[in-house]
Coordinates of N, CA and C in Angstrom, one line a residue:
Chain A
X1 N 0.6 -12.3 -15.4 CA 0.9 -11.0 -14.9 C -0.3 -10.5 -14.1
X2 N -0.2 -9.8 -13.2 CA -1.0 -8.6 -12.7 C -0.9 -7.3 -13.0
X3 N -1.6 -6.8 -13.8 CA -1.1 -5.4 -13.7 C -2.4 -4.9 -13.5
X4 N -2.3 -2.8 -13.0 CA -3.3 -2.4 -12.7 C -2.8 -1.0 -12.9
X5 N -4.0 -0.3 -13.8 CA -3.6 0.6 -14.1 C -4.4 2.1 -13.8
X6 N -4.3 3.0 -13.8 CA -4.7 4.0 -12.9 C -5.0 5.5 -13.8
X7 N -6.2 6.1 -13.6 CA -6.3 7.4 -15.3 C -7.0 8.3 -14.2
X8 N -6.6 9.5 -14.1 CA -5.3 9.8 -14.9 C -3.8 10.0 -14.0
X9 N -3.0 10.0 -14.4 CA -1.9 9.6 -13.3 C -1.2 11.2 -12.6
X10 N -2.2 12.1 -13.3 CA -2.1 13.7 -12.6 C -2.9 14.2 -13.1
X11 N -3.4 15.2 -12.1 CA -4.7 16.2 -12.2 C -4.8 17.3 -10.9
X12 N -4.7 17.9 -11.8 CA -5.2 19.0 -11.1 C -6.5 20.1 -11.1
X13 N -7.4 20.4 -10.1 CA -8.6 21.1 -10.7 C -8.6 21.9 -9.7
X14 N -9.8 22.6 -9.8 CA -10.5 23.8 -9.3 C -11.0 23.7 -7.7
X15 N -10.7 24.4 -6.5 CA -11.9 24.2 -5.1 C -13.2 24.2 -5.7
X16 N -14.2 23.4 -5.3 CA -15.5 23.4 -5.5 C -16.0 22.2 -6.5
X17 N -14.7 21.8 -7.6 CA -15.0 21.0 -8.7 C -14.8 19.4 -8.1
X18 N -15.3 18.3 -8.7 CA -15.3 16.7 -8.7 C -14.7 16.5 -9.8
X19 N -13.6 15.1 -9.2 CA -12.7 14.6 -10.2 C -13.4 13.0 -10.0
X20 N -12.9 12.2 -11.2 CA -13.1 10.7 -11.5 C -11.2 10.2 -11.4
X21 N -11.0 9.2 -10.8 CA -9.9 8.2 -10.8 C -10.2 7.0 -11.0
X22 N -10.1 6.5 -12.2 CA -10.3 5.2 -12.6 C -9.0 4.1 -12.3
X23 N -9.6 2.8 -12.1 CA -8.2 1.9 -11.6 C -8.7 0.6 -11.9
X24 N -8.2 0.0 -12.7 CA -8.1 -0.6 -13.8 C -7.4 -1.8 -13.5
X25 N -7.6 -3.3 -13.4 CA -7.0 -4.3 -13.7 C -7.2 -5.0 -15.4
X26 N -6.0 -5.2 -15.2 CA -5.5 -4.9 -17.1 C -5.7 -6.6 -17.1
X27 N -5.3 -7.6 -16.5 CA -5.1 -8.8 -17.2 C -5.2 -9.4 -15.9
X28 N -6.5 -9.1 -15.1 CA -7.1 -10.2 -14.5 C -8.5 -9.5 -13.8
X29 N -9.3 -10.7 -13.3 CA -10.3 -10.2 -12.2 C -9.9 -9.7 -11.2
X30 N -10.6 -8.4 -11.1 CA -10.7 -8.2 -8.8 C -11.2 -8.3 -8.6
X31 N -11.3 -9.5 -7.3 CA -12.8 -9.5 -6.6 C -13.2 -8.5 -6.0
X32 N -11.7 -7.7 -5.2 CA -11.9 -6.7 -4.2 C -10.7 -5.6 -4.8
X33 N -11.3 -4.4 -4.8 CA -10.7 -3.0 -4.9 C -10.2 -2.1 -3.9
X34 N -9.0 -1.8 -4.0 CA -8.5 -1.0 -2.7 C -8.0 0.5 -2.6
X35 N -8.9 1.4 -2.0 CA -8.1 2.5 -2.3 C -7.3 3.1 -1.1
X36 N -6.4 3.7 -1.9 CA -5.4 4.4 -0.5 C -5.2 6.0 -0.8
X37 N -4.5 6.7 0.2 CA -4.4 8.1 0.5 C -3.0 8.2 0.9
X38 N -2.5 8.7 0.4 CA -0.7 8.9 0.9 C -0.3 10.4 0.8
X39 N 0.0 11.2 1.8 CA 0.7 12.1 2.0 C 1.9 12.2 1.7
X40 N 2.4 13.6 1.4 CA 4.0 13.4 1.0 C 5.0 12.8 2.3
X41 N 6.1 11.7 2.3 CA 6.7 11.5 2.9 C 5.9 10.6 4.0
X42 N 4.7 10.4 3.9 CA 4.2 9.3 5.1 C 3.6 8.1 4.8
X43 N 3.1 7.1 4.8 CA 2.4 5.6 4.3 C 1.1 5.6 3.9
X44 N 0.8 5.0 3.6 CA -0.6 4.7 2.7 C -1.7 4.6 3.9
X45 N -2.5 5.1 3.7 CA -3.6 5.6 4.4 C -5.4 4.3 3.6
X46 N -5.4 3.0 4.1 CA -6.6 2.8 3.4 C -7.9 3.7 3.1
X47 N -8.7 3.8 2.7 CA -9.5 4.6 2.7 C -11.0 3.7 2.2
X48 N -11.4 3.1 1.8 CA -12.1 2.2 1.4 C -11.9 0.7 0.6
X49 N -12.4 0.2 1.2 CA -12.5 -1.5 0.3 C -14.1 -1.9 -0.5
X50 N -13.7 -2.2 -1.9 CA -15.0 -2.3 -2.8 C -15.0 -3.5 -3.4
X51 N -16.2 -4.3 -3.3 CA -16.2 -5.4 -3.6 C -17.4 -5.3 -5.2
X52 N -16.6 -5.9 -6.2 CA -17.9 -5.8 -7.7 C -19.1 -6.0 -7.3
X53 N -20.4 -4.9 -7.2 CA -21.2 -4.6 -7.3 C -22.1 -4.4 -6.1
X54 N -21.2 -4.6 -4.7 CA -22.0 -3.7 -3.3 C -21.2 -2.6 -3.2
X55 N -21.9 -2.3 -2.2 CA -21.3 -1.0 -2.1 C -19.9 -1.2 -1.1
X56 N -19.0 0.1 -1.1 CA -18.4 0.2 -0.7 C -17.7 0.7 0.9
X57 N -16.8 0.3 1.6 CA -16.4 -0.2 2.8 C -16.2 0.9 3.6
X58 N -15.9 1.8 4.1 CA -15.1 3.1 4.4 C -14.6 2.8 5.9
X59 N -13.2 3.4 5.6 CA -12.8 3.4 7.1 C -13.0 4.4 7.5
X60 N -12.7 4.6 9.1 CA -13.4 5.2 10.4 C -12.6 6.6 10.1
X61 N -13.4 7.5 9.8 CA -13.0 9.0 9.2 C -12.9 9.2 8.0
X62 N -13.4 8.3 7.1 CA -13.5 9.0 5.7 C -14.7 9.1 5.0
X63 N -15.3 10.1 4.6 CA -16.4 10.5 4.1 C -17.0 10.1 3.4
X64 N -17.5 8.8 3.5 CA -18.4 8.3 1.5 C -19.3 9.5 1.2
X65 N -19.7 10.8 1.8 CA -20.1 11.4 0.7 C -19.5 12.1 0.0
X66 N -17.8 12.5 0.4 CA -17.2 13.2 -0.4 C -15.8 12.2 -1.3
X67 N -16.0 11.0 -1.1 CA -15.4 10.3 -1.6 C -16.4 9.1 -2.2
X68 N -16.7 9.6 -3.4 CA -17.6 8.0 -3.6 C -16.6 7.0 -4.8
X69 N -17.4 5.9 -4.3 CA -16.4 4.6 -5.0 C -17.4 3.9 -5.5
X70 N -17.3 3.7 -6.8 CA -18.3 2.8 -7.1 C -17.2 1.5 -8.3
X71 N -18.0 0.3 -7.8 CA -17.0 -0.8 -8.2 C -18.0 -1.6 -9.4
X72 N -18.0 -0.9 -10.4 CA -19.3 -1.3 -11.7 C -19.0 -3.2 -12.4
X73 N -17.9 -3.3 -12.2 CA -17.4 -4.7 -12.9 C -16.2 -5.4 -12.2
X74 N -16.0 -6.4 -12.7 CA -14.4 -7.0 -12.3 C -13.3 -6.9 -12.4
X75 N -13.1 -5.3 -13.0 CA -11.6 -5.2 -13.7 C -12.0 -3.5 -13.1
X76 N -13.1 -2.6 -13.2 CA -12.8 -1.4 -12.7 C -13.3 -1.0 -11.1
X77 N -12.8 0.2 -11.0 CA -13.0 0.5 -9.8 C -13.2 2.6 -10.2
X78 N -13.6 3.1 -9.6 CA -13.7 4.8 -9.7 C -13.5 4.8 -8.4
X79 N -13.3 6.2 -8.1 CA -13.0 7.4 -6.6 C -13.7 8.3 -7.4
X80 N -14.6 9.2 -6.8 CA -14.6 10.3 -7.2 C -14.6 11.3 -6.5
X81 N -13.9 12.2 -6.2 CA -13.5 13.5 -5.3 C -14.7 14.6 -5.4
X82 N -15.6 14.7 -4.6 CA -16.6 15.6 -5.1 C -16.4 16.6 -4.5
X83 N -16.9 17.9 -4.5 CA -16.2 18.9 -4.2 C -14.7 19.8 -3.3
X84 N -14.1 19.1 -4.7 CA -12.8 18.8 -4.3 C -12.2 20.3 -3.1
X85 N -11.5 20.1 -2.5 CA -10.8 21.4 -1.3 C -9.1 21.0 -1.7
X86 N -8.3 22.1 -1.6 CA -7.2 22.1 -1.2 C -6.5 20.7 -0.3
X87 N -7.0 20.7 0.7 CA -6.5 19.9 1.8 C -6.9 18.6 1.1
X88 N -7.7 18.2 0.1 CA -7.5 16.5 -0.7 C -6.5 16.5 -1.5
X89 N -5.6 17.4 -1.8 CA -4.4 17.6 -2.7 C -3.6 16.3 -1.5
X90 N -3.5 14.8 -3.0 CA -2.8 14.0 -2.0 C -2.3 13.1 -3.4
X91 N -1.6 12.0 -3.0 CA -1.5 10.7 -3.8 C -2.4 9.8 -3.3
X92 N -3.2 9.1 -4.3 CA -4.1 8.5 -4.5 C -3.9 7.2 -5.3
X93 N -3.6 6.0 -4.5 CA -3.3 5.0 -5.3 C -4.7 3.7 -5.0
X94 N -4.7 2.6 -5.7 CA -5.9 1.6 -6.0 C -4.6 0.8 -6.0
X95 N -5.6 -0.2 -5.4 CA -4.7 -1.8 -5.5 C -6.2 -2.6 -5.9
X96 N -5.3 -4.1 -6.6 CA -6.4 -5.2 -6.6 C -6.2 -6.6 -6.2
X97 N -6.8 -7.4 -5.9 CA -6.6 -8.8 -5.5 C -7.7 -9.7 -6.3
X98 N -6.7 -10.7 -6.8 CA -7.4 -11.8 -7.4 C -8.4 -12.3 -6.8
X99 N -9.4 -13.1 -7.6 CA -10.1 -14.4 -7.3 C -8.7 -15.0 -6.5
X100 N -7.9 -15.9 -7.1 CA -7.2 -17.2 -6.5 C -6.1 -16.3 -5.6
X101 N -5.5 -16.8 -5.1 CA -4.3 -15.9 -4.8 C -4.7 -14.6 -3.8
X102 N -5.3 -15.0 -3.2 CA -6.4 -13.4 -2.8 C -5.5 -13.0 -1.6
X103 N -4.3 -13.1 -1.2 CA -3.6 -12.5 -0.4 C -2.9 -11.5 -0.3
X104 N -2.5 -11.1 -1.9 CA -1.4 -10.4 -2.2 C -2.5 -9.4 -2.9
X105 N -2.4 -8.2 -2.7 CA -2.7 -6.8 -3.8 C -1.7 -6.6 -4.8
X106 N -2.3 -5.8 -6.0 CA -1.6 -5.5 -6.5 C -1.9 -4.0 -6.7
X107 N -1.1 -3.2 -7.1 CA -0.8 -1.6 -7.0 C -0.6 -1.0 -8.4
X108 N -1.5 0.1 -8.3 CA -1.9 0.6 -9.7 C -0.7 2.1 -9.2
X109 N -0.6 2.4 -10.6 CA 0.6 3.7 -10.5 C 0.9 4.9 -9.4
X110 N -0.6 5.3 -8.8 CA -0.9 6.2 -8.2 C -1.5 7.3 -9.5
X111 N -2.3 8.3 -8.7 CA -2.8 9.2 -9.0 C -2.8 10.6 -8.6
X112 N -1.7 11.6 -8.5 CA -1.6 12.5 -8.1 C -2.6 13.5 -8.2
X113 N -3.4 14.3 -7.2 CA -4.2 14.8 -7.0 C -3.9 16.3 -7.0
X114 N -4.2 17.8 -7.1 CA -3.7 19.3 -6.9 C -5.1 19.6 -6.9
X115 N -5.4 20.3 -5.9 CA -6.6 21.0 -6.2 C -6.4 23.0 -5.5
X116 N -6.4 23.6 -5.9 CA -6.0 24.8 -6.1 C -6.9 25.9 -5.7
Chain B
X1 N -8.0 -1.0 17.3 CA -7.3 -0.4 16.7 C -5.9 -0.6 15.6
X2 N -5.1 -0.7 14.9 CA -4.2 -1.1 14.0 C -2.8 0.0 14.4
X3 N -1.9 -0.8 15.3 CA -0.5 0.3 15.4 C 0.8 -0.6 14.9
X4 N 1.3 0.3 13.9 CA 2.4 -0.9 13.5 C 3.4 0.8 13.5
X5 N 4.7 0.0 13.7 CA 5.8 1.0 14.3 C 7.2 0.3 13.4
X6 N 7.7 1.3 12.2 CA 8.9 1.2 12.3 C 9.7 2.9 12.1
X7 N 11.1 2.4 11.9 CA 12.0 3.3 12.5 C 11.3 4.8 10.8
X8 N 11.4 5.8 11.0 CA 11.2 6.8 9.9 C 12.4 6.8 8.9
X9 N 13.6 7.1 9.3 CA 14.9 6.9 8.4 C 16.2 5.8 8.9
X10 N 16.3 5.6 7.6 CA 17.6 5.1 8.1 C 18.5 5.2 6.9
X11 N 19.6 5.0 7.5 CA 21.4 4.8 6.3 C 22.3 4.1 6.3
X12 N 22.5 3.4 5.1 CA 23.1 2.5 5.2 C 24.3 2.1 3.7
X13 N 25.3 2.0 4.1 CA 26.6 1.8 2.7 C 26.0 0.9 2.1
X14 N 26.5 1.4 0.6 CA 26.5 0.4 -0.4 C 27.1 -1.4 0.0
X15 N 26.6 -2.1 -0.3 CA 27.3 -3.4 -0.5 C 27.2 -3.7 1.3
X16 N 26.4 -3.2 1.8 CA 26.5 -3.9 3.3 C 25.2 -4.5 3.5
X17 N 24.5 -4.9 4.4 CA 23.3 -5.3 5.3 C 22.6 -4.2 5.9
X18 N 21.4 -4.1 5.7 CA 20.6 -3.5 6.8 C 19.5 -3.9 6.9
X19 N 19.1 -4.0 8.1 CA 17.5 -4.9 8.7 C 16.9 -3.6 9.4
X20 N 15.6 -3.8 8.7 CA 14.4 -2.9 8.9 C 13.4 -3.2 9.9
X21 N 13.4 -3.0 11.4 CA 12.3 -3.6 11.8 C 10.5 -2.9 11.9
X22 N 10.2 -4.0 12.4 CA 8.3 -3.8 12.2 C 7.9 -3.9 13.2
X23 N 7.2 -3.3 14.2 CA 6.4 -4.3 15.2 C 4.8 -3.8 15.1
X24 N 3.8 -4.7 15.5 CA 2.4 -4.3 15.2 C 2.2 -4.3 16.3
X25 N 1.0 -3.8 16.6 CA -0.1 -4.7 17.5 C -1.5 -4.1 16.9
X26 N -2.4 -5.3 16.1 CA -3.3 -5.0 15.8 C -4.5 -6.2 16.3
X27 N -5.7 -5.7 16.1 CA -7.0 -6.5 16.2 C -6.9 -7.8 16.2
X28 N -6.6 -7.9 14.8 CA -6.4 -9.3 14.0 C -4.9 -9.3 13.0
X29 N -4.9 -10.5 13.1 CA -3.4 -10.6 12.1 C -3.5 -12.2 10.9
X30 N -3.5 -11.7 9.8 CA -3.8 -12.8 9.1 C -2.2 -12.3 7.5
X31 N -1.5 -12.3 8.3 CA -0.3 -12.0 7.2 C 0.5 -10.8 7.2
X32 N 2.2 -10.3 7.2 CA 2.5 -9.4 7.3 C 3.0 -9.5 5.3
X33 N 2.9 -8.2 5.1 CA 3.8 -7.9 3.9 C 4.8 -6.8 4.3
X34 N 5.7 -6.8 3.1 CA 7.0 -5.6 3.1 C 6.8 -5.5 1.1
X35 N 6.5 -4.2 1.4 CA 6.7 -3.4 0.3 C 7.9 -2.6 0.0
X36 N 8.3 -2.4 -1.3 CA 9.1 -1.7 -1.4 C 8.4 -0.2 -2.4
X37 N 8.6 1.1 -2.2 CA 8.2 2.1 -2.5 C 9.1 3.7 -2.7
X38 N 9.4 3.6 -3.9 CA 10.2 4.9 -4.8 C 9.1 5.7 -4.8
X39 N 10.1 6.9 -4.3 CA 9.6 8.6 -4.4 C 8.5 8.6 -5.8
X40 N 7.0 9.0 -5.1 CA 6.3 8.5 -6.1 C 5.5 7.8 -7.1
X41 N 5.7 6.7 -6.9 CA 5.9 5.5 -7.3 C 4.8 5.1 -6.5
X42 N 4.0 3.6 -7.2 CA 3.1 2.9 -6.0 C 4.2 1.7 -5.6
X43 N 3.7 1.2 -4.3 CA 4.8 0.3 -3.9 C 4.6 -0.9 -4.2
X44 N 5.5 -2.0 -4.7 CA 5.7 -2.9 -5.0 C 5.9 -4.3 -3.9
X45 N 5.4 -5.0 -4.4 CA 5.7 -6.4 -3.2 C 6.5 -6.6 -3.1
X46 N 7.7 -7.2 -2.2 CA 9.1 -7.9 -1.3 C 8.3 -9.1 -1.0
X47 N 7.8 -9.1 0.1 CA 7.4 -10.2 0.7 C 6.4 -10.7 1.9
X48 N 6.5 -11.9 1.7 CA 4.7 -12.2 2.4 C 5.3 -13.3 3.4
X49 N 5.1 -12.9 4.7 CA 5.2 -13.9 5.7 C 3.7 -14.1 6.7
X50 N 3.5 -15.5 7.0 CA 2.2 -15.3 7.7 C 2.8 -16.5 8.9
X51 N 3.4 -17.3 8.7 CA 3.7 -18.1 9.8 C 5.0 -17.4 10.0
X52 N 5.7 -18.1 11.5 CA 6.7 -17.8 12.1 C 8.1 -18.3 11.2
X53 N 9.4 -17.5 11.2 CA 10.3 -17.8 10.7 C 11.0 -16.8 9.5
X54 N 11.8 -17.5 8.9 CA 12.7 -16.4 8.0 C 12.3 -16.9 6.5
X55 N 11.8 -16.1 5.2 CA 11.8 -16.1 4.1 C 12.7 -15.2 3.5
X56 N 13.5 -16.2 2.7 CA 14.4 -15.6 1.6 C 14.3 -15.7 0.1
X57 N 14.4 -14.6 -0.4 CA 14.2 -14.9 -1.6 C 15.4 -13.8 -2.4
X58 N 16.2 -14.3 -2.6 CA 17.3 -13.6 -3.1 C 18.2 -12.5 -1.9
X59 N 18.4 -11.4 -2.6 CA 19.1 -10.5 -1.3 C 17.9 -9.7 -0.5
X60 N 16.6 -10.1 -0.3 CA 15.8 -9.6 0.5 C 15.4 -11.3 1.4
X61 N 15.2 -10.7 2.9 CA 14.8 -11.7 3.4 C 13.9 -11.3 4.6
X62 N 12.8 -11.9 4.8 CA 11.7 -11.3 5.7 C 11.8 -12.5 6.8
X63 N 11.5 -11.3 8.2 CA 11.3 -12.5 9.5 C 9.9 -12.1 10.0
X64 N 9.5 -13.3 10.8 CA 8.2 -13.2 10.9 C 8.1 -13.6 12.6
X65 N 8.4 -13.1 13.8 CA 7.8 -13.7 15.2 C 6.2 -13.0 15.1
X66 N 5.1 -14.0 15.8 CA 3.5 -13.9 15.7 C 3.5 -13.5 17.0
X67 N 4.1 -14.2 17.6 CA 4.1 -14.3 19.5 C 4.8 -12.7 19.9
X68 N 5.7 -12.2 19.1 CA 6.3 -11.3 19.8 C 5.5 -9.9 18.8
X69 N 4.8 -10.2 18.0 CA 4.1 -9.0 17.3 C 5.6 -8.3 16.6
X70 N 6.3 -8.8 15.9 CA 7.7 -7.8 15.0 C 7.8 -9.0 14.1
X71 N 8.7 -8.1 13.0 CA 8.8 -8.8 11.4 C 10.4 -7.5 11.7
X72 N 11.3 -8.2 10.6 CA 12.2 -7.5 10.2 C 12.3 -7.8 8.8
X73 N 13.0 -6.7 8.0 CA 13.5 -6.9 6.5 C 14.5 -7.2 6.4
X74 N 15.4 -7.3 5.9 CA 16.9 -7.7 6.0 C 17.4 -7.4 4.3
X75 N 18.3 -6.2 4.0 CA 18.7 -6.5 2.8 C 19.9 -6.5 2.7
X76 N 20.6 -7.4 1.8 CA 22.3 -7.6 1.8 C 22.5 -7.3 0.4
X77 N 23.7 -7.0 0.4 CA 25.0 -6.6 -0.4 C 23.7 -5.2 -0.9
X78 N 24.2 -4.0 -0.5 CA 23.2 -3.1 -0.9 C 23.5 -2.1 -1.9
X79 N 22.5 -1.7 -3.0 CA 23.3 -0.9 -3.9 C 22.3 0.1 -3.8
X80 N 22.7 1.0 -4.8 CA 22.0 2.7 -4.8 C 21.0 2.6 -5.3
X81 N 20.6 1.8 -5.8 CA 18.9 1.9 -6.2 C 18.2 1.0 -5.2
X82 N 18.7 0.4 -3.8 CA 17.7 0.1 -3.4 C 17.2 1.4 -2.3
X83 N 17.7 2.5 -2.6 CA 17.4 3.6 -1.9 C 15.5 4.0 -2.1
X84 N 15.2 3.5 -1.2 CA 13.3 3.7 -1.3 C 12.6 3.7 0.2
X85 N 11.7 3.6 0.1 CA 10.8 3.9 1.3 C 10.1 2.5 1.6
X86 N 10.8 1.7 2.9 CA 10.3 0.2 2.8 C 8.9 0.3 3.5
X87 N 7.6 -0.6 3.5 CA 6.6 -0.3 4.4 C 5.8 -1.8 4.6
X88 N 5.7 -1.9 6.2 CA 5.6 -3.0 6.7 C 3.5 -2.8 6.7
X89 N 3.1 -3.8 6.3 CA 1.7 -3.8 6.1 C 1.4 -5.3 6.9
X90 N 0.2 -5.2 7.5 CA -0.7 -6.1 8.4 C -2.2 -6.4 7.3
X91 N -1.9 -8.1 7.3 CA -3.4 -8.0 6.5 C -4.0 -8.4 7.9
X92 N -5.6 -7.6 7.6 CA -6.7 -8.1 8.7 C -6.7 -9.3 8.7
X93 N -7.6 -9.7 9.6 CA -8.3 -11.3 9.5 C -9.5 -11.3 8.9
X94 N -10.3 -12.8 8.4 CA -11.3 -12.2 7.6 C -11.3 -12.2 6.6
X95 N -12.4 -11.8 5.8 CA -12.3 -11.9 4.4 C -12.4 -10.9 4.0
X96 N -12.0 -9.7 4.3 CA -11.9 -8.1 4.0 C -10.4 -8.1 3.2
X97 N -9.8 -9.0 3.4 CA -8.4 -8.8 3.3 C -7.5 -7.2 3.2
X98 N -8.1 -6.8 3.7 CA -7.5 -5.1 3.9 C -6.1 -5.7 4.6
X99 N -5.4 -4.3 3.8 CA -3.9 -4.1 4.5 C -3.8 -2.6 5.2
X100 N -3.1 -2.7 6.4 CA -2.6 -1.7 7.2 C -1.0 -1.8 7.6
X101 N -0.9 -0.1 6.7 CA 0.3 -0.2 6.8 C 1.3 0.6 7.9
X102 N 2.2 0.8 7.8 CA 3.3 1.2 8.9 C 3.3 2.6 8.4
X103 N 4.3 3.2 9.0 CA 4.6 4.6 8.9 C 5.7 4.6 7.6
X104 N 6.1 3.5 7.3 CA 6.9 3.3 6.0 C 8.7 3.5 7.0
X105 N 10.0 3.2 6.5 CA 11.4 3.7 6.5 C 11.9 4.1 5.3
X106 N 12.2 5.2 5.1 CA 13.0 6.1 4.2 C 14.7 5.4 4.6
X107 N 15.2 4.4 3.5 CA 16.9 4.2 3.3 C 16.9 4.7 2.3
X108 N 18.3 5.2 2.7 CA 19.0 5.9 1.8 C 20.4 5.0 1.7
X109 N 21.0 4.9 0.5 CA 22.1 3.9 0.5 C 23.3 4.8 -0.1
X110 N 24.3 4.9 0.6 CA 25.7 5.9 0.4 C 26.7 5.0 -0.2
X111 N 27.4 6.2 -0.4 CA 28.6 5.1 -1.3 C 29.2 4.5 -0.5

């Protein structure tokens, strides 16, 4: 199997406060961690690629200082939303890809985001 | 830059065919996928085409032209749960393996 799992799968917090999104491969290595950004009704938005233990990738308009990702091991991955605003109120999902097989991602639950 | 273009909605009867097209044009091209993705839900794999031609694998079947930059889905005999949001993804070239995805198609499957 692949699976990959994602904590917490809803949250909502405060303008001003930092959240943690953990994403989790349950029953294999990732070499590489994926996170995405999805608006209601439109497609997944990459937002960074993290490889176990450099740092992480960002695409062209996204903030690593208000989006940090840190990839501590081979099975986790974090996002953390740091002073979180209204306008990051989004779905937030992680993918992973194997050592072997490294073509295919696999997709953790999502993470619904509210920030108020 | 990464532009991949498919249709926003479509509809389509129960128990019939509908083909979803894709077309890209990006930087690099090292594999197309088709996801499939419920309201909410993270999306799940369909299928992986990287060379030219048609993959079938049950009542989903994916095409792949390289030369002409488009992929289509194709799904037959169609029922009410395959009502989801399909989304055509571009892996880079490279060893980034990043995926870029499409604007996604919203089917809806009627009786």
């Amino acid at each position: 199997g692949a699976v990959v799992s994602q904590h917490p799968s809803r949250v909502i917090c405060k303008s001003g406060t930092s959240v943690k999104i953990e994403c989790r491969s349950l029953d294999f290595q990732a070499t590489t961690m994926f996170w995405y950004r999805q608006f209601p009704k439109k497609s997944l938005m990459l937002m960074a690629t993290s490889n176990e233990g450099s740092k992480a990738t960002y695409e062209q308009g996204v903030e690593k200082d208000k989006f940090l990702i840190n990839h501590a091991s081979l099975t986790l991955s974090t996002l953390t939303v740091t002073s979180a605003h209204p306008e990051d109120s989004s779905f937030y999902i992680c993918s992973a890809s194997k050592r072997t097989a490294s073509y295919e991602q696999y997709f953790g639950p999502g993470t619904r985001l509210t920030v108020t | 830059g990464q532009n991949i273009d498919q249709p926003t909605e479509m509809t389509a009867t129960e128990g019939a065919i509908v083909q979803i097209n894709c077309t890209y044009q990006t930087s690099g091209f090292n594999g197309l996928f088709w996801y499939q993705q419920h309201a909410g839900e993270a999306p799940t794999f369909l299928s992986y085409n990287v060379l030219d031609g048609l993959e079938e694998k049950g009542r989903f079947s994916s095409f792949l032209s390289r030369s002409k930059g488009y992929s289509y889905l194709l799904l037959k005999e169609l029922q009410m749960k395959d009502s989801a949001s399909y989304l055509c993804a571009v892996r880079d070239q490279g060893g980034a393996n990043n995926l870029f995805f499409g604007t996604g198609t919203r089917l809806t499957v009627i009786p």
